[in-house]
Amino acid sequence: MKTAEDFLNGQIILIDKPLHWTSFQAVNKLKWALISKLNLPKKFKIGHAGTLDPLATGLLLVCTGKFTKRITELQGQAKEYTGTFYIGATTPSYDLETEIDQTFPTSHIDEALIHETVKQFLGEIDQKPPIFSAIKKDGVRLYEHARAGETIEIATRKTTIHEFEITRIALPEIDFRVVCSKGTYIRSLAFDFGKAMNSGSHLTVLRRTKIGDYDVNDGIDVIAFEETIVPN
């Protein structure tokens, strides 16, 4: 069992984040469990190495103590995701956070077109983050502009798709696996993928499976981890 000193010296905890939890909620739950059970100081350092949206599940790397200095390094590692695109409709948030705002034809879409379209997204691409994201513009987070009904011009950014594999086609659903660089928005990939097929698309399922060499199969649920902490 890990001791208070272990967590102060530094640990990387592999958490399998549940659906609907924010990354902040997951870290906060761990923080107060460690503080209360191990009598750690309230200013105990803990943080995660890369946000997952509430509607996403999967690997969240949580660093404690001295290992919080490694967060930037861990954030820079390649990430693997699996999930589902819904073809033929878009939403303002590019996922299920908002309702469908437009529908598009899909009768022209077949397996050949899907696999051919994948090739357009391999390597370095220009990607525009979703308006419903935490990126700041003029000191205000984009999702705050969006919820206020404001129209904002969002600059594109360079990102890299190392691997992009279609794992199931059952239209209107397409399952995928993606390995990508830091800063990639899979929601934006969903939107752009639909557009590239002269249709529309939004993300309905997202799971982060790897960050660098860390695998979600080695992760633990937040509540289950809390139960492993043996009080001092």
Tab-separated table of C-alpha atoms in Angstrom:
chain	number	residue	atom	x	y	z
A	1	MET	CA	0.000	0.000	0.000
A	2	LYS	CA	1.199	3.529	-0.820
A	3	THR	CA	1.968	5.849	2.095
A	4	ALA	CA	1.534	9.606	2.508
A	5	GLU	CA	5.250	9.982	1.789
A	6	ASP	CA	4.860	8.043	-1.468
A	7	PHE	CA	2.204	10.452	-2.716
A	8	LEU	CA	4.235	13.492	-1.626
A	9	ASN	CA	7.350	12.183	-3.373
A	10	GLY	CA	5.262	11.633	-6.490
A	11	GLN	CA	2.911	9.110	-8.042
A	12	ILE	CA	1.181	8.796	-11.421
A	13	ILE	CA	-2.319	7.412	-10.890
A	14	LEU	CA	-4.046	5.902	-13.928
A	15	ILE	CA	-7.739	6.721	-13.598
A	16	ASP	CA	-10.490	5.377	-15.862
A	17	LYS	CA	-12.718	8.457	-15.812
A	18	PRO	CA	-16.450	7.722	-15.709
A	19	LEU	CA	-19.012	9.243	-18.069
A	20	HIS	CA	-20.415	12.656	-17.007
A	21	TRP	CA	-17.562	13.396	-14.569
A	22	THR	CA	-15.369	16.398	-15.323
A	23	SER	CA	-11.626	15.881	-15.094
A	24	PHE	CA	-11.600	18.443	-12.274
A	25	GLN	CA	-14.191	16.451	-10.318
A	26	ALA	CA	-12.119	13.280	-10.651
A	27	VAL	CA	-8.932	14.991	-9.437
A	28	ASN	CA	-10.769	16.760	-6.615
A	29	LYS	CA	-12.301	13.479	-5.432
A	30	LEU	CA	-8.842	11.891	-5.307
A	31	LYS	CA	-7.293	14.928	-3.631
A	32	TRP	CA	-9.711	15.017	-0.713
A	33	ALA	CA	-9.645	11.236	-0.301
A	34	LEU	CA	-5.838	11.339	-0.001
A	35	ILE	CA	-5.856	14.359	2.298
A	36	SER	CA	-8.506	12.954	4.642
A	37	LYS	CA	-7.239	9.370	4.787
A	38	LEU	CA	-3.483	10.020	4.845
A	39	ASN	CA	-3.456	13.321	6.740
A	40	LEU	CA	-1.751	15.082	3.855
A	41	PRO	CA	-1.517	18.893	3.960
A	42	LYS	CA	-4.423	20.755	2.345
A	43	LYS	CA	-1.973	22.376	-0.084
A	44	PHE	CA	-0.951	18.896	-1.298
A	45	LYS	CA	-0.124	19.125	-5.008
A	46	ILE	CA	-2.184	17.056	-7.443
A	47	GLY	CA	-3.228	17.575	-11.069
A	48	HIS	CA	-4.083	15.788	-14.309
A	49	ALA	CA	-2.109	15.575	-17.541
A	50	GLY	CA	-4.802	16.355	-20.103
A	51	THR	CA	-8.515	17.138	-19.791
A	52	LEU	CA	-11.247	14.737	-20.832
A	53	ASP	CA	-14.681	16.174	-21.603
A	54	PRO	CA	-17.538	15.109	-19.295
A	55	LEU	CA	-19.073	13.092	-22.164
A	56	ALA	CA	-15.812	11.177	-22.682
A	57	THR	CA	-14.533	8.249	-20.646
A	58	GLY	CA	-11.127	6.706	-20.290
A	59	LEU	CA	-7.573	7.376	-19.286
A	60	LEU	CA	-6.842	10.342	-17.043
A	61	LEU	CA	-3.274	10.577	-15.745
A	62	VAL	CA	-3.238	12.119	-12.271
A	63	CYS	CA	0.109	13.279	-10.892
A	64	THR	CA	0.742	13.836	-7.201
A	65	GLY	CA	3.397	15.647	-5.173
A	66	LYS	CA	6.719	16.172	-6.926
A	67	PHE	CA	5.440	14.379	-10.036
A	68	THR	CA	3.167	17.351	-10.827
A	69	LYS	CA	6.323	18.770	-12.436
A	70	ARG	CA	5.946	16.034	-15.083
A	71	ILE	CA	2.473	17.142	-16.202
A	72	THR	CA	3.715	19.203	-19.160
A	73	GLU	CA	5.890	16.308	-20.355
A	74	LEU	CA	2.983	13.845	-20.105
A	75	GLN	CA	0.573	16.214	-21.863
A	76	GLY	CA	2.913	16.286	-24.837
A	77	GLN	CA	2.700	12.540	-25.459
A	78	ALA	CA	0.593	10.995	-28.225
A	79	LYS	CA	-2.928	9.963	-27.274
A	80	GLU	CA	-5.137	7.150	-28.538
A	81	TYR	CA	-8.924	7.403	-28.683
A	82	THR	CA	-11.756	5.155	-29.770
A	83	GLY	CA	-15.326	6.213	-30.365
A	84	THR	CA	-18.255	6.710	-32.698
A	85	PHE	CA	-19.201	9.294	-35.323
A	86	TYR	CA	-22.877	9.759	-36.192
A	87	ILE	CA	-23.076	10.558	-39.914
A	88	GLY	CA	-25.724	12.796	-41.452
A	89	ALA	CA	-26.211	15.383	-38.707
A	90	THR	CA	-24.257	18.062	-36.873
A	91	THR	CA	-24.566	19.758	-33.487
A	92	PRO	CA	-23.129	23.159	-32.435
A	93	SER	CA	-20.818	21.462	-29.908
A	94	TYR	CA	-19.847	18.710	-32.396
A	95	ASP	CA	-20.991	16.129	-29.823
A	96	LEU	CA	-24.047	15.261	-27.686
A	97	GLU	CA	-23.742	18.273	-25.391
A	98	THR	CA	-26.076	20.169	-27.735
A	99	GLU	CA	-29.022	19.175	-29.926
A	100	ILE	CA	-28.826	18.432	-33.662
A	101	ASP	CA	-28.968	21.691	-35.637
A	102	GLN	CA	-28.618	20.421	-39.214
A	103	THR	CA	-29.161	17.184	-41.143
A	104	PHE	CA	-27.449	16.139	-44.358
A	105	PRO	CA	-27.829	13.471	-47.074
A	106	THR	CA	-25.971	10.183	-46.579
A	107	SER	CA	-27.204	8.091	-49.527
A	108	HIS	CA	-23.974	8.759	-51.434
A	109	ILE	CA	-21.770	7.484	-48.607
A	110	ASP	CA	-20.351	3.977	-48.912
A	111	GLU	CA	-17.393	2.100	-47.420
A	112	ALA	CA	-15.082	3.151	-50.246
A	113	LEU	CA	-15.790	6.855	-49.673
A	114	ILE	CA	-15.339	6.481	-45.902
A	115	HIS	CA	-11.947	4.792	-46.230
A	116	GLU	CA	-10.833	7.243	-48.918
A	117	THR	CA	-11.807	10.191	-46.711
A	118	VAL	CA	-9.702	8.845	-43.828
A	119	LYS	CA	-6.574	9.453	-45.926
A	120	GLN	CA	-7.268	13.219	-45.970
A	121	PHE	CA	-6.792	13.381	-42.211
A	122	LEU	CA	-3.528	11.477	-41.812
A	123	GLY	CA	-0.414	13.469	-40.954
A	124	GLU	CA	-0.316	17.168	-40.078
A	125	ILE	CA	-3.675	18.884	-40.552
A	126	ASP	CA	-5.225	22.286	-39.865
A	127	GLN	CA	-7.981	21.963	-37.288
A	128	LYS	CA	-10.393	24.509	-35.854
A	129	PRO	CA	-11.304	23.877	-32.186
A	130	PRO	CA	-15.030	23.624	-31.385
A	131	ILE	CA	-16.772	26.805	-30.241
A	132	PHE	CA	-17.851	24.763	-27.206
A	133	SER	CA	-14.328	24.392	-25.812
A	134	ALA	CA	-12.313	25.798	-22.907
A	135	ILE	CA	-9.810	27.653	-25.105
A	136	LYS	CA	-9.697	31.364	-24.282
A	137	LYS	CA	-10.196	34.173	-26.790
A	138	ASP	CA	-9.899	37.754	-25.539
A	139	GLY	CA	-9.664	36.356	-22.007
A	140	VAL	CA	-12.999	34.519	-22.215
A	141	ARG	CA	-13.461	30.778	-22.744
A	142	LEU	CA	-14.983	29.905	-26.116
A	143	TYR	CA	-17.900	28.004	-24.588
A	144	GLU	CA	-18.880	31.172	-22.697
A	145	HIS	CA	-19.030	33.080	-25.998
A	146	ALA	CA	-21.064	30.197	-27.475
A	147	ARG	CA	-23.571	30.089	-24.630
A	148	ALA	CA	-24.002	33.849	-24.910
A	149	GLY	CA	-24.936	33.376	-28.574
A	150	GLU	CA	-21.912	35.323	-29.807
A	151	THR	CA	-20.289	34.619	-33.170
A	152	ILE	CA	-16.545	34.213	-32.756
A	153	GLU	CA	-13.853	33.757	-35.379
A	154	ILE	CA	-11.696	30.809	-34.302
A	155	ALA	CA	-8.209	30.387	-35.734
A	156	THR	CA	-7.090	27.013	-37.034
A	157	ARG	CA	-4.166	25.235	-35.404
A	158	LYS	CA	-1.760	22.558	-36.570
A	159	THR	CA	-2.277	19.068	-35.195
A	160	THR	CA	-1.086	15.621	-36.244
A	161	ILE	CA	-3.089	12.456	-36.788
A	162	HIS	CA	-0.600	9.586	-36.558
A	163	GLU	CA	-3.133	6.778	-37.085
A	164	PHE	CA	-6.797	6.827	-38.133
A	165	GLU	CA	-8.592	3.506	-38.433
A	166	ILE	CA	-12.258	2.764	-39.112
A	167	THR	CA	-13.210	-0.229	-36.966
A	168	ARG	CA	-16.944	-0.562	-37.717
A	169	ILE	CA	-19.326	0.804	-40.329
A	170	ALA	CA	-23.038	0.564	-39.549
A	171	LEU	CA	-24.398	3.794	-40.994
A	172	PRO	CA	-25.314	6.236	-39.647
A	173	GLU	CA	-22.636	5.128	-37.148
A	174	ILE	CA	-18.925	4.767	-37.808
A	175	ASP	CA	-16.548	3.501	-35.096
A	176	PHE	CA	-12.936	4.628	-35.170
A	177	ARG	CA	-9.534	4.483	-33.503
A	178	VAL	CA	-7.262	7.532	-33.647
A	179	VAL	CA	-3.715	8.190	-32.440
A	180	CYS	CA	-3.007	11.914	-32.390
A	181	SER	CA	-0.813	14.694	-31.048
A	182	LYS	CA	-1.461	17.010	-28.126
A	183	GLY	CA	-4.223	19.547	-28.736
A	184	THR	CA	-6.260	17.445	-31.179
A	185	TYR	CA	-10.028	17.779	-30.815
A	186	ILE	CA	-11.758	14.538	-31.774
A	187	ARG	CA	-15.055	16.465	-31.861
A	188	SER	CA	-13.585	18.690	-34.574
A	189	LEU	CA	-12.328	15.604	-36.395
A	190	ALA	CA	-15.885	14.241	-36.366
A	191	PHE	CA	-17.277	17.491	-37.782
A	192	ASP	CA	-14.574	17.828	-40.447
A	193	PHE	CA	-14.863	14.161	-41.427
A	194	GLY	CA	-18.572	14.530	-42.181
A	195	LYS	CA	-17.951	17.739	-44.117
A	196	ALA	CA	-15.229	16.059	-46.185
A	197	MET	CA	-17.824	13.477	-47.299
A	198	ASN	CA	-20.256	16.256	-48.339
A	199	SER	CA	-22.439	15.421	-45.370
A	200	GLY	CA	-22.357	16.106	-41.641
A	201	SER	CA	-21.153	14.274	-38.555
A	202	HIS	CA	-20.924	14.586	-34.790
A	203	LEU	CA	-19.272	12.623	-32.014
A	204	THR	CA	-21.517	10.357	-29.938
A	205	VAL	CA	-18.966	8.203	-28.066
A	206	LEU	CA	-15.381	8.970	-27.036
A	207	ARG	CA	-12.946	6.977	-24.928
A	208	ARG	CA	-9.261	7.763	-24.354
A	209	THR	CA	-7.392	4.474	-24.323
A	210	LYS	CA	-3.722	5.510	-24.203
A	211	ILE	CA	-1.396	8.396	-23.362
A	212	GLY	CA	2.139	7.536	-24.471
A	213	ASP	CA	2.866	4.110	-22.968
A	214	TYR	CA	0.101	4.417	-20.350
A	215	ASP	CA	-2.960	2.250	-21.073
A	216	VAL	CA	-6.499	2.569	-19.722
A	217	ASN	CA	-6.511	-1.203	-19.182
A	218	ASP	CA	-4.154	-0.500	-16.283
A	219	GLY	CA	-6.445	2.228	-14.935
A	220	ILE	CA	-8.812	2.186	-11.981
A	221	ASP	CA	-12.182	3.783	-11.278
A	222	VAL	CA	-12.067	6.852	-9.005
A	223	ILE	CA	-14.245	5.276	-6.316
A	224	ALA	CA	-12.332	1.992	-6.486
A	225	PHE	CA	-9.025	3.854	-6.039
A	226	GLU	CA	-10.425	5.705	-3.035
A	227	GLU	CA	-11.165	2.336	-1.429
A	228	THR	CA	-7.523	1.225	-1.858
A	229	ILE	CA	-6.234	4.074	0.316
A	230	VAL	CA	-5.387	2.717	3.767
A	231	PRO	CA	-5.688	5.443	6.426
A	232	ASN	CA	-2.595	6.296	8.462
